[in-house]
Structure formats: C-alpha cells, structure tokens
Short mmCIF file of C-alpha atoms (C1' of nucleotides) in Angstrom, two decimals:
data_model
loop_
_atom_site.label_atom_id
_atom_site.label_comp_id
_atom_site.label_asym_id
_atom_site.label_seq_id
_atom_site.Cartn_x
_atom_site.Cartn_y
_atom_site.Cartn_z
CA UNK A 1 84.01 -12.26 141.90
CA UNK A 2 84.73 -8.55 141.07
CA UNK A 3 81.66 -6.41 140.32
CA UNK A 4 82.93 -5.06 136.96
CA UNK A 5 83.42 -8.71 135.86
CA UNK A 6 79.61 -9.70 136.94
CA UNK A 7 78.61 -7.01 134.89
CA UNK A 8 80.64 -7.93 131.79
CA UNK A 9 79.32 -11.15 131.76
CA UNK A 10 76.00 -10.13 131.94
CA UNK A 11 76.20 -7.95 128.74
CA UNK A 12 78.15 -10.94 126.97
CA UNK A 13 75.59 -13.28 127.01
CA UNK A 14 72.66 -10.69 126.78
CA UNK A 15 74.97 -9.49 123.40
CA UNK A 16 75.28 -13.26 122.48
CA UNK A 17 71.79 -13.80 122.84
CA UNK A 18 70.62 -10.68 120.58
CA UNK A 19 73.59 -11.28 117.89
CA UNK A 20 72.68 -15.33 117.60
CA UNK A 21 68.66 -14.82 117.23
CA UNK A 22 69.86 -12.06 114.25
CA UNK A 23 73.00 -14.03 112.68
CA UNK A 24 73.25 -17.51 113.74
CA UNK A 25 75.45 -19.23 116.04
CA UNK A 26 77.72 -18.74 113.11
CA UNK A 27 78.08 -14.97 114.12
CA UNK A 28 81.78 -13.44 114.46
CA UNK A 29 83.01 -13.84 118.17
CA UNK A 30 83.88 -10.02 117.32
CA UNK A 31 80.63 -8.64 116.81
CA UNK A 32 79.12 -10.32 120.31
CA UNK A 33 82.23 -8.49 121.75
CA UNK A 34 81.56 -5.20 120.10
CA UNK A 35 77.84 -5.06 121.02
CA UNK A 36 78.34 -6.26 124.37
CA UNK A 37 80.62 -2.70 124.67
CA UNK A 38 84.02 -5.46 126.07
CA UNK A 39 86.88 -6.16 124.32
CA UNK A 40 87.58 -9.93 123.07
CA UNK A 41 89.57 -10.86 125.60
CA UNK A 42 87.11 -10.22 128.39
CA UNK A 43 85.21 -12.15 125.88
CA UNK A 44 87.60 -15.25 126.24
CA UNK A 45 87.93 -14.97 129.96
CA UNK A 46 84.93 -15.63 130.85
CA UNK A 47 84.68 -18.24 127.61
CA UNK A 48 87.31 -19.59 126.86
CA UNK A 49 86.03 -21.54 123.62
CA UNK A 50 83.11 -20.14 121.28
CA UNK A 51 81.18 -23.23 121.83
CA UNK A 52 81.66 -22.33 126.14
CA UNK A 53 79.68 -19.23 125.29
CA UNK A 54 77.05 -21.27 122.95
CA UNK A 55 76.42 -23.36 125.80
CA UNK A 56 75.58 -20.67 128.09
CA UNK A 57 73.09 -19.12 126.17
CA UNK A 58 70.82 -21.94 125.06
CA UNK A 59 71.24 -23.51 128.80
CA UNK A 60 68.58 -21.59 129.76
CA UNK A 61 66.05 -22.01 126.73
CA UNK A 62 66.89 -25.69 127.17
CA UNK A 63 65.66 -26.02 130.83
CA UNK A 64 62.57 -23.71 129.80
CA UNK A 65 61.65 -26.54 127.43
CA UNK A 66 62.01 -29.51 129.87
CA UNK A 67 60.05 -27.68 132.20
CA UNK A 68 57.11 -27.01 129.92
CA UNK A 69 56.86 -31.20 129.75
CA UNK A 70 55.13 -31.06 133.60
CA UNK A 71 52.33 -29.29 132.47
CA UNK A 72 51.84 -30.57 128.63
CA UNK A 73 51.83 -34.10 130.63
CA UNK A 74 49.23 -32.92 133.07
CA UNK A 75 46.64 -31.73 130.56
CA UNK A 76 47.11 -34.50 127.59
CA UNK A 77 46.73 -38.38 126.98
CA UNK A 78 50.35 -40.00 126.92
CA UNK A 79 50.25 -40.17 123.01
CA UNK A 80 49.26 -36.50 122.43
CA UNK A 81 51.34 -35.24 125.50
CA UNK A 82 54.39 -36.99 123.51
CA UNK A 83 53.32 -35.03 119.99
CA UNK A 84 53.10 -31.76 121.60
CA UNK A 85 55.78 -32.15 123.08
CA UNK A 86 57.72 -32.99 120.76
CA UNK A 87 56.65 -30.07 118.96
CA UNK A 88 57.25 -27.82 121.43
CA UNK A 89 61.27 -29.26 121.32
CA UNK A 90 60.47 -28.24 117.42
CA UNK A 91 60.03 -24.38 117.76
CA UNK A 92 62.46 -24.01 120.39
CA UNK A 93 65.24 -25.67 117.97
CA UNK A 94 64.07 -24.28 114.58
CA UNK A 95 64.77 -20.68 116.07
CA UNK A 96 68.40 -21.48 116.26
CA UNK A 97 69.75 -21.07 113.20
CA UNK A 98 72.92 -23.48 112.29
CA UNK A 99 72.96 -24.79 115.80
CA UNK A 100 72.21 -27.92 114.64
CA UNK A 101 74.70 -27.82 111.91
CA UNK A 102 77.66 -26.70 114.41
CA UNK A 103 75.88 -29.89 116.64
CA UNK A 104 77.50 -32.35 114.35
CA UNK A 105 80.21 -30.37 113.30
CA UNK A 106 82.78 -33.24 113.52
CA UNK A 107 85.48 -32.43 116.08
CA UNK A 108 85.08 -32.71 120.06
CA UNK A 109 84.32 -28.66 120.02
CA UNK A 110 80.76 -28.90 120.55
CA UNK A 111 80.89 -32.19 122.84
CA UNK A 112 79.66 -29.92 125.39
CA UNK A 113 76.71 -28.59 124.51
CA UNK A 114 75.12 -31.49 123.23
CA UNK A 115 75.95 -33.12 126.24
CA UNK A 116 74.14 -30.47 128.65
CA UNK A 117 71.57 -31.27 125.66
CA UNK A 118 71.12 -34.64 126.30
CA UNK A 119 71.07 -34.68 129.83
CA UNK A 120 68.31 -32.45 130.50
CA UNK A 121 66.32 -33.12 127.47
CA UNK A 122 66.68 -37.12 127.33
CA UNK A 123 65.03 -38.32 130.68
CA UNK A 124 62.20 -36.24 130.03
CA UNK A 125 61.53 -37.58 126.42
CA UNK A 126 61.95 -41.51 128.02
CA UNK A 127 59.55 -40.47 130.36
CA UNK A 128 56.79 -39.25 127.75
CA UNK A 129 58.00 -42.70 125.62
CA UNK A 130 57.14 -45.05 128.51
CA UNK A 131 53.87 -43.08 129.32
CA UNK A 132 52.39 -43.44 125.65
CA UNK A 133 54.06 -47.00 125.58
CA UNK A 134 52.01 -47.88 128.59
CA UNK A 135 49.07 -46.77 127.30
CA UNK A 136 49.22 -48.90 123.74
CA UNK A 137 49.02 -45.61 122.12
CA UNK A 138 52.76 -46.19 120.62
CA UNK A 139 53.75 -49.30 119.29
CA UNK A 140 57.35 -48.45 118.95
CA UNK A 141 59.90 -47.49 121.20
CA UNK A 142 62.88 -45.66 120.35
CA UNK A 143 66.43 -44.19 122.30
CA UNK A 144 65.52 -40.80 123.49
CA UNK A 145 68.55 -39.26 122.96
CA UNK A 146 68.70 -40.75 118.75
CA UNK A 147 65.31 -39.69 118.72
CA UNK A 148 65.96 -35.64 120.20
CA UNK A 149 69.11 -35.54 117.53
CA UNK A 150 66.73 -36.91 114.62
CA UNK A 151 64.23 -34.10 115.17
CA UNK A 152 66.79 -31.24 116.01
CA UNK A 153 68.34 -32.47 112.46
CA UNK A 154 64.57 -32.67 110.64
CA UNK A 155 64.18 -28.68 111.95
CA UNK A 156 66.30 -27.05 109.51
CA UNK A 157 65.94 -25.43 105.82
CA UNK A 158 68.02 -27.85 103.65
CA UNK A 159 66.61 -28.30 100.51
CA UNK A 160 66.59 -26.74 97.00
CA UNK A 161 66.09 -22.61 97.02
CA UNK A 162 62.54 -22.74 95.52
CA UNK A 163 61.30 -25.90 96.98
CA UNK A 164 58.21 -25.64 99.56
CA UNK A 165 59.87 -25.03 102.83
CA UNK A 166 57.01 -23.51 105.27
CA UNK A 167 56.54 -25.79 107.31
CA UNK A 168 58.52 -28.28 106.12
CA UNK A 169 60.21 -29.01 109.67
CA UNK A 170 57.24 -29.79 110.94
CA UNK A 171 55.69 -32.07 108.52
CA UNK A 172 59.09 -34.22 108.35
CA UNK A 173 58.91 -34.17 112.54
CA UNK A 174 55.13 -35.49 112.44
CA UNK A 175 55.84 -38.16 109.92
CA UNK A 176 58.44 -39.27 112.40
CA UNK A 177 55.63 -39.54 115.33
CA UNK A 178 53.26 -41.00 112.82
CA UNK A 179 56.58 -43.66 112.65
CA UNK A 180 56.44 -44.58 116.00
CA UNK A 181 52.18 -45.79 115.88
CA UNK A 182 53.00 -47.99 112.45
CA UNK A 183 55.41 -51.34 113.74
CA UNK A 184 55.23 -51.68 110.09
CA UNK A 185 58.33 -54.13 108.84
CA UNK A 186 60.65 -52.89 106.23
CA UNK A 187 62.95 -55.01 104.55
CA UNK A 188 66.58 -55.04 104.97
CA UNK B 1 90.62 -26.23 76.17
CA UNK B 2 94.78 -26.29 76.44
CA UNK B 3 96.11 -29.96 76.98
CA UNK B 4 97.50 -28.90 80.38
CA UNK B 5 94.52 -26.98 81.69
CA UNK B 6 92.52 -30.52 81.32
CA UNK B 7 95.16 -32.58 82.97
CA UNK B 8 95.16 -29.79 85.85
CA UNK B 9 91.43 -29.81 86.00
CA UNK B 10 91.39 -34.05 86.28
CA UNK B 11 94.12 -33.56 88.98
CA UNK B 12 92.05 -31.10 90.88
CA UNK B 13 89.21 -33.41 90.69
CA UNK B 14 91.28 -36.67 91.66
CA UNK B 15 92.31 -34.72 94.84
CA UNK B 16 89.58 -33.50 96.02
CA UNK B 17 87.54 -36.33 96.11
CA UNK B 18 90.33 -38.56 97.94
CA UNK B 19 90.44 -35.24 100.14
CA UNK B 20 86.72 -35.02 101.04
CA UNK B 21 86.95 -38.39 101.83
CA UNK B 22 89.18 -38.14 104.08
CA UNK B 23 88.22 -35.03 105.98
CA UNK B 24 85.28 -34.31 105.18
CA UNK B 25 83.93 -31.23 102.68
CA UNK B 26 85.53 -28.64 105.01
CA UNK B 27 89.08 -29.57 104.52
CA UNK B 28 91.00 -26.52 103.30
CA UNK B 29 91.56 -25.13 99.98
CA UNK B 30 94.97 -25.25 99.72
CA UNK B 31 95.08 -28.97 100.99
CA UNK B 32 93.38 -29.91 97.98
CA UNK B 33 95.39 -27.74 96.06
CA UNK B 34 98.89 -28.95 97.39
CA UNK B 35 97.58 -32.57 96.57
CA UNK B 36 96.65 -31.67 93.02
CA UNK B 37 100.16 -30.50 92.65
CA UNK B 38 98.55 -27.14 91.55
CA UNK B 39 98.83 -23.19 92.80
CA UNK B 40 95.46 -22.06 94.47
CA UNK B 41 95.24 -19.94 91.51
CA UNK B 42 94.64 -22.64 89.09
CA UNK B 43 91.97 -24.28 91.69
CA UNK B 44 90.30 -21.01 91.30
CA UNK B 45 90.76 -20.62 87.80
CA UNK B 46 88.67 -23.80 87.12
CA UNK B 47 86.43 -23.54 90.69
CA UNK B 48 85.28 -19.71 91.27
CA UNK B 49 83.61 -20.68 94.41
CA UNK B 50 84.48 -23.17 96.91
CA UNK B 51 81.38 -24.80 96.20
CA UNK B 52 81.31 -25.56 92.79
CA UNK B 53 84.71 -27.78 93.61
CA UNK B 54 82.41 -29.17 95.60
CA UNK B 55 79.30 -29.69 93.17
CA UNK B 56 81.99 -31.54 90.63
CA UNK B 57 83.03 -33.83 92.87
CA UNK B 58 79.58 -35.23 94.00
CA UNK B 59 77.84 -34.78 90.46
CA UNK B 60 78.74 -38.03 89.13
CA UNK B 61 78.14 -40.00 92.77
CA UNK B 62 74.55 -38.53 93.01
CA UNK B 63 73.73 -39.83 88.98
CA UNK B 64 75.06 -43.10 90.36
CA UNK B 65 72.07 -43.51 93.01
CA UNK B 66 70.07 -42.07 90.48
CA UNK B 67 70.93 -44.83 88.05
CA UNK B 68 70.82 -47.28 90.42
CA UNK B 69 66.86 -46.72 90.39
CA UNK B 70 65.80 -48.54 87.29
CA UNK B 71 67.26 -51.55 88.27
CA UNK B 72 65.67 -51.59 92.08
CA UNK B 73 62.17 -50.84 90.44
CA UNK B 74 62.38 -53.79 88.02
CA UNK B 75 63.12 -55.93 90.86
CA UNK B 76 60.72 -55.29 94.12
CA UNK B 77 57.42 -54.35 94.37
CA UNK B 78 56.51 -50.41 94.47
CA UNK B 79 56.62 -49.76 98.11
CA UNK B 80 59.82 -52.48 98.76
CA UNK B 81 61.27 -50.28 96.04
CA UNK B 82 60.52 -47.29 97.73
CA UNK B 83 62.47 -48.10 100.94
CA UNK B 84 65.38 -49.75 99.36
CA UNK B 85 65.96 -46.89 97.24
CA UNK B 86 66.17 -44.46 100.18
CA UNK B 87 68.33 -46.69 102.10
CA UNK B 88 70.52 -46.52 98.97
CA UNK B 89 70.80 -43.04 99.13
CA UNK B 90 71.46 -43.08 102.52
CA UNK B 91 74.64 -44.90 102.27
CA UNK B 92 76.05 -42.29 99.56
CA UNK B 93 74.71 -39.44 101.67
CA UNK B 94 76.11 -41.17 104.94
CA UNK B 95 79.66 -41.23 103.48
CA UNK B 96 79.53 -37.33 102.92
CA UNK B 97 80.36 -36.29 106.61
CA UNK B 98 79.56 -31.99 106.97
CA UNK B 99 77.47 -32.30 103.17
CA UNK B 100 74.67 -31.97 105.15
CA UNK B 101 75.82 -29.31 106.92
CA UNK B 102 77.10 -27.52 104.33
CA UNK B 103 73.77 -27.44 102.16
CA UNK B 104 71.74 -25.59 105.11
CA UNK B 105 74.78 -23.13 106.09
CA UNK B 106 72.78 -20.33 105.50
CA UNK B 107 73.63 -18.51 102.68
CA UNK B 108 73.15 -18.61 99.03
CA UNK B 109 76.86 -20.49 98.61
CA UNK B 110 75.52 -23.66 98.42
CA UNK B 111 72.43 -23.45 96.40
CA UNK B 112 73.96 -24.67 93.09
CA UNK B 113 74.92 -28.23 94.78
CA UNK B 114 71.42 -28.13 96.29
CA UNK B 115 69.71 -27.35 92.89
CA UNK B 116 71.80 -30.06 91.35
CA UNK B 117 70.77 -32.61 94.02
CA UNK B 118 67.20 -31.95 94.11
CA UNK B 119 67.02 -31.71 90.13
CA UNK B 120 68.31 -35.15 89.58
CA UNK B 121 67.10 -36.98 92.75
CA UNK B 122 63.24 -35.51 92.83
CA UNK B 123 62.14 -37.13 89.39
CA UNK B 124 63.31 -40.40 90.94
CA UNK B 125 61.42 -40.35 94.57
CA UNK B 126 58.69 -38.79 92.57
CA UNK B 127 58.46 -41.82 90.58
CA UNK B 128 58.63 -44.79 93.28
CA UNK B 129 56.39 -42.47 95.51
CA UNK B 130 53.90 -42.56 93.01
CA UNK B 131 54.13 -45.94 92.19
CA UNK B 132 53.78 -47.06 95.57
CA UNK B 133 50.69 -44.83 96.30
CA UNK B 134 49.37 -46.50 93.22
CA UNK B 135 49.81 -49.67 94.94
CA UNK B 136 48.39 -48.91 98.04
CA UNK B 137 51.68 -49.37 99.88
CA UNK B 138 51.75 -46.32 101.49
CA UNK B 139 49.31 -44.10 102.79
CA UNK B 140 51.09 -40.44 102.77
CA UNK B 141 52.42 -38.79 99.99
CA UNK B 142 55.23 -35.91 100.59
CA UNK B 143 56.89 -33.64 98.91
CA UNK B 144 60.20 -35.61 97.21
CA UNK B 145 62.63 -32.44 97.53
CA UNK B 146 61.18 -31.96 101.32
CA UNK B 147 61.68 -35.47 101.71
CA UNK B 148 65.00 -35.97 100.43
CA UNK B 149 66.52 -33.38 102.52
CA UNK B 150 65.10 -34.41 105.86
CA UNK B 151 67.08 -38.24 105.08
CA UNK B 152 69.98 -36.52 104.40
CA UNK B 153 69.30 -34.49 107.65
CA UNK B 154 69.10 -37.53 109.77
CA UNK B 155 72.35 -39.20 107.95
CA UNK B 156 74.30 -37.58 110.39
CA UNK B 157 76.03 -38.57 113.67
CA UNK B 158 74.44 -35.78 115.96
CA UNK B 159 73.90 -36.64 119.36
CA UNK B 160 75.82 -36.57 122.80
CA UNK B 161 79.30 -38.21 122.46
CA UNK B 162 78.45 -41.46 124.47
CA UNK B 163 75.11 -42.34 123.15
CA UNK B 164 74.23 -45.32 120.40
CA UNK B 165 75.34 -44.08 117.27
CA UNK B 166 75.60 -47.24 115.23
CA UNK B 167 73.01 -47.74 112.77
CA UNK B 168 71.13 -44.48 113.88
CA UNK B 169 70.80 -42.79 110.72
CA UNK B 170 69.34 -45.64 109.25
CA UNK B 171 66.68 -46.55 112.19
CA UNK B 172 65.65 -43.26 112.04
CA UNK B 173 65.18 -43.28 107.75
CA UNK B 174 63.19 -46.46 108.39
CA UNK B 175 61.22 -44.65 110.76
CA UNK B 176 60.37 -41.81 108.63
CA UNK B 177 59.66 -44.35 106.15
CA UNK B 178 57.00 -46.19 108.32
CA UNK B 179 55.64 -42.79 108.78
CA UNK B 180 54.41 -42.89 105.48
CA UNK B 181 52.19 -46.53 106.10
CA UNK B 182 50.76 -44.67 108.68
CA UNK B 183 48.16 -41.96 108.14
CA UNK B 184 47.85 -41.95 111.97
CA UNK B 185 46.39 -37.90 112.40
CA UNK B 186 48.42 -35.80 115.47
CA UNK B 187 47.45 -33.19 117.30
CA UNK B 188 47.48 -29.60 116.33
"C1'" DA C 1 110.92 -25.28 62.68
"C1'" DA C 2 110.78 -20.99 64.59
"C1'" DA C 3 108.21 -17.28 66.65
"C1'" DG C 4 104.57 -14.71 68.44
"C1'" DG C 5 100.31 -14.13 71.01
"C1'" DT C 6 97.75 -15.52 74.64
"C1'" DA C 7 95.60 -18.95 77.76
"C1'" DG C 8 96.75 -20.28 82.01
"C1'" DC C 9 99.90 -21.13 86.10
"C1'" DG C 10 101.96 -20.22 90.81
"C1'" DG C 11 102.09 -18.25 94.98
"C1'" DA C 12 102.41 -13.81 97.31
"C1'" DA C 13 98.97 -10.78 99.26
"C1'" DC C 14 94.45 -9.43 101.50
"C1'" DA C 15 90.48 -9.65 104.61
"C1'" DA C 16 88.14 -12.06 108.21
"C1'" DC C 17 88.06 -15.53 111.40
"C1'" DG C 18 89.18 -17.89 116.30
"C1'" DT C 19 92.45 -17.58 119.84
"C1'" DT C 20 96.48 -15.91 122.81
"C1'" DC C 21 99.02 -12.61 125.42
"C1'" DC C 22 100.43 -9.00 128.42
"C1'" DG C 23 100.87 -3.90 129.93
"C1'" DG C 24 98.19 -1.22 132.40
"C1'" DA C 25 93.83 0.29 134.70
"C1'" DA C 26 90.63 -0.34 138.22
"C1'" DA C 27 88.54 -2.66 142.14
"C1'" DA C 28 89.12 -4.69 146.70
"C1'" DA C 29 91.87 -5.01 150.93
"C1'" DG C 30 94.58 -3.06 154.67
"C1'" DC D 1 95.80 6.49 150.89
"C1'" DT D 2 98.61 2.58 149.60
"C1'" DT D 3 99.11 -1.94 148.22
"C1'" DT D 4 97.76 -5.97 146.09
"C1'" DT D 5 95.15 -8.56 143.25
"C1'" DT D 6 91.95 -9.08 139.76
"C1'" DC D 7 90.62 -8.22 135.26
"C1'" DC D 8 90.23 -5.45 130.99
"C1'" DG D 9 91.48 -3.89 126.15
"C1'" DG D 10 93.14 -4.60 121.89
"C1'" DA D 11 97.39 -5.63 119.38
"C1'" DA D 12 99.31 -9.86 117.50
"C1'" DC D 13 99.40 -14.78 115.62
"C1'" DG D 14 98.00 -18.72 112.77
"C1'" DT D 15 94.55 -20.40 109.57
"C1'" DT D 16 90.87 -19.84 106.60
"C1'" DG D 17 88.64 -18.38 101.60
"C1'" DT D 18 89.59 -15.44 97.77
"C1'" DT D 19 92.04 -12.09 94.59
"C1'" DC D 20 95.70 -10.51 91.72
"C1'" DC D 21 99.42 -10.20 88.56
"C1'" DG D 22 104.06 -11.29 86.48
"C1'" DC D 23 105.73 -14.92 84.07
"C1'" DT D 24 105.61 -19.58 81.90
"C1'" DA D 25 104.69 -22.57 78.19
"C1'" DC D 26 101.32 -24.09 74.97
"C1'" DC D 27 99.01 -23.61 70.53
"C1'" DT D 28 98.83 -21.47 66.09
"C1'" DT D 29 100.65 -19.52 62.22
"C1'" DT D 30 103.92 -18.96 58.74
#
DNA sequence: AAAGGTAGCGGAACAACGTTCCGGAAAAAG
DNA sequence: CTTTTTCCGGAACGTTGTTCCGCTACCTTT
C-alpha cells in the first residue's frame, strides 16, 4: 500500500469521525471529503459505499464497548453488571445521531454494519444474560441480539418538540431491565 | 375551493397512501405524483412540505386507534386495557415502515406529524395509565408522549439481517409493558 | 350564453445528494 | 533517471426535494 494512500485514509476517517459527532451520520459524503483535504473519489476508493465508511468509524467505538464488559463483570453482581452494562451500550449509541435510524433504513445498504454490530456486541450481552439468569436475579431471558436493537432504538429523541426528553432514553432503557425481573403475564 | 382542485387533492391523497404502503414514507415525490395523475406542482400546491403529505395521510389512521380506545376500556379491566391498547397501536405503527425513522430525522421537518401524534394519542395513554395506577395494576407511571415514542421506536425491524425478527417488536412492547408491574430499582 | 378574471395546473428548471469515471500526477521499482 | 504502476482530483451522471411561471379551464357576472 502506497504511503500517500495510508495517509488519505487516515484523514478520511479522522474527517468522518469529527463531521458525524457534529452532523450525524446523515452528513454529505462531500463535506467528510472536503475536511479530510481529498477529493471524493479518493473518498470512494477506499469506500466504496457510504455505509463502508460508517462501518469503519464506529468499529472501533464498538469494540471499546465490548471490552469495557470484562471489567463492569469483575466488579458487579450478575444483575447489576447486566444494568450497567447495558447502560454503558446506552451512551455509546445515544451519541450517534440517526445511526439508528439509517440501522433500519430498509434496503440491504446498512446490512453491514449491523452485522459487525451484532457480532461483537451479541455474545457479550448472552454472556451477562446467562450470568444474572444463573443467579435468579432475572427471571426472563431474552435474544441478545432483539434485545441490543430494542435499546439502540429506545436511545433516540422521537417524540413531540416540547415533550420532556432529558433523559428520556434512559428511563425507556431501565423500564426495559425492570422488564426482564417481572415474568409478569400479559394477555394476548 | 374549485371543483377540480378537490378532486386533485382526493387523488393526491388516494395515491399516496397506496404509495406509502407500498414503499414505505420515503418513496419519491414524483411517484406519488405520477400516480395521482397530477404535475408536482399541484402536489405542492396543496402539500408545501413533504411532510405535511405525509401528516394527511396518517391523520385519520392515528384517530382510528384513538377511537378504538373507548371500546377496549369498556371491555377489560384497567391494566388488561392498558396493554391491549398499546398492542393496538403497535400494529398501526408496525405497518408504517421508515415513520419511525422519519419522526427522529433530526430536524424541525417532521415536528407537525409529531405534534399531531402526540396531541391525539397522549390524552388516551394518559387515561388507561391512570386508570390502571388507580387499580393497582401497575406500579410505574411514565410520561405518555415519552412512552409512546419509545413503542413506536421498538416497532421496527432493526437488527442484523439473519437474526429472529418475527414477533420482535411486539416481545419487546410487552416487555416494556411488564416494566411497568415492576418497580424493581437499578443501579445508578 | 358568452366573456372575463383568476385560481390552479403541468412540467421544465434548480440545488444538493450519492456514485462513477478517467486523464494525469506522483510514488515505487529498475 | 526512466519506466511502470498505483492512486488522486474533480467533472459528470442519475435521482432526490422544491421552486417557478406560462397557460389552461373553472367560476362568476352580466
């Protein structure tokens, strides 16, 4: 790989980074081209589709959350080391605006990314599930992956313009946990 | 009102709720417009913004699952009432595929539909939540607006490509819902 | 019934988007 | 230094939402 290139693809995803934190994963592919200082083609060498370049830069944020479950699990009882968690998955996701939107987008574009989603994020979730299941401290289980897309969904605005939205996310996401203790039977 | 701007507007209406069904709220403008039998000017004419084609269309659906509440109160006791009226909603909401989407996009282009929904729906969940905490059926009160968009949230397919998707939306509604039997306190 | 004024229509035109393409520049190899 | 290969830049294309204006045809008025 050419040296020029290496360093091109640096200042892509460092641009993609910056311009997704200020404008969503929404944001023109233009503007990620134009502060990265490449033209769009270089752009769509090294990404062929948007959602390629999406990927890249939450692949890392993902893997920084599964490896925070280690230590969470190390210094909490399997019911709270699920919560926290869980919560932790929460602040990582809310900072991505529309990401969850563009998730379940319809079409086979984003099929990617949510699949390097699940696969890093699911086993670690089943693990936390079995722990707190073991322990009586659940009384529910649920499918990890169903589960990761239900909270990822829960951690966006929606809602009317003046309705009560701070911390909205994470009241929905706890009411969700608070789920999983109940067994409670609801009708059909 | 001119005879022919009516008929146009009833077209335009006809069209693009066949249209939305079909592919969803993103389908194109000038698909709706070519079905209509109408210019894109006249679409504009009657629908400044994209969204308030939009609003229209799903205005009279949303009154039907409000109307539909009367009758489930009258039958089932509070907190049955409670659940069956949310599952209601989730089969109109589940039929809307990108609504979702569309309502936390960002900007302020969707805030009319949003207002509309939460003005019409909020009195209702306000009502059976109240009723039910009267009861003693649940535990947890929440704010309706909050809660309505977090179901609407989870009414959507999400997810990695292989995983479970049948009957998701709705396990995870029934587990927010046995949230609320709950009172179970988490972790800061 | 005829005629005029005007509400309203159609679709060309514009800006912004994702994506493709290729002439030429620049890096690596000899 | 020359050759070859890699890779860049940005013009160009198709599709989107939205605007604009000349002309049609509907309603009113006599």
């Amino acid at each position: 790989m050419r040296a020029d290139a290496r360093q091109n693809l640096d200042s892509l995803l460092e641009a993609a980074k910056t311009v997704f934190s200020e404008s969503g994963v929404d944001a023109p592919v233009r503007a990620i081209a134009e502060r990265a200082g490449v033209g769009v083609g270089t752009l769509y060498r090294h990404f062929p589709l948007r959602s390629d370049l999406i990927s890249a830069v939450f692949r890392r944020e993902i893997d920084a959350c599964v490896d925070a479950a280690p230590d969470i699990e190390a210094a909490y009882p399997a019911g709270e080391a699920l919560d926290r968690w869980i919560i932790r998955y929460t602040e990582f996701v809310a900072t991505k605006r529309g990401l969850a939107a563009a998730l379940h987008s319809g079409g086979t574009t984003y099929e990617p990314l949510a699949e390097y989603f699940s696969m890093r994020l699911t086993p670690t979730l089943r693990r936390l599930l079995d722990a707190a299941l073991a322990s009586g401290e659940i009384a529910d289980d649920v499918d990890p992956a169903e589960f990761l897309g239900a909270v990822a969904n829960l951690c966006h605005a929606g809602g009317p313009p003046g309705s009560v939205s701070e911390g909205r996310a994470e009241r929905m996401v706890r009411l969700l946990l608070a789920g999983l203790r109940g067994g409670t039977e609801l009708p059909v």
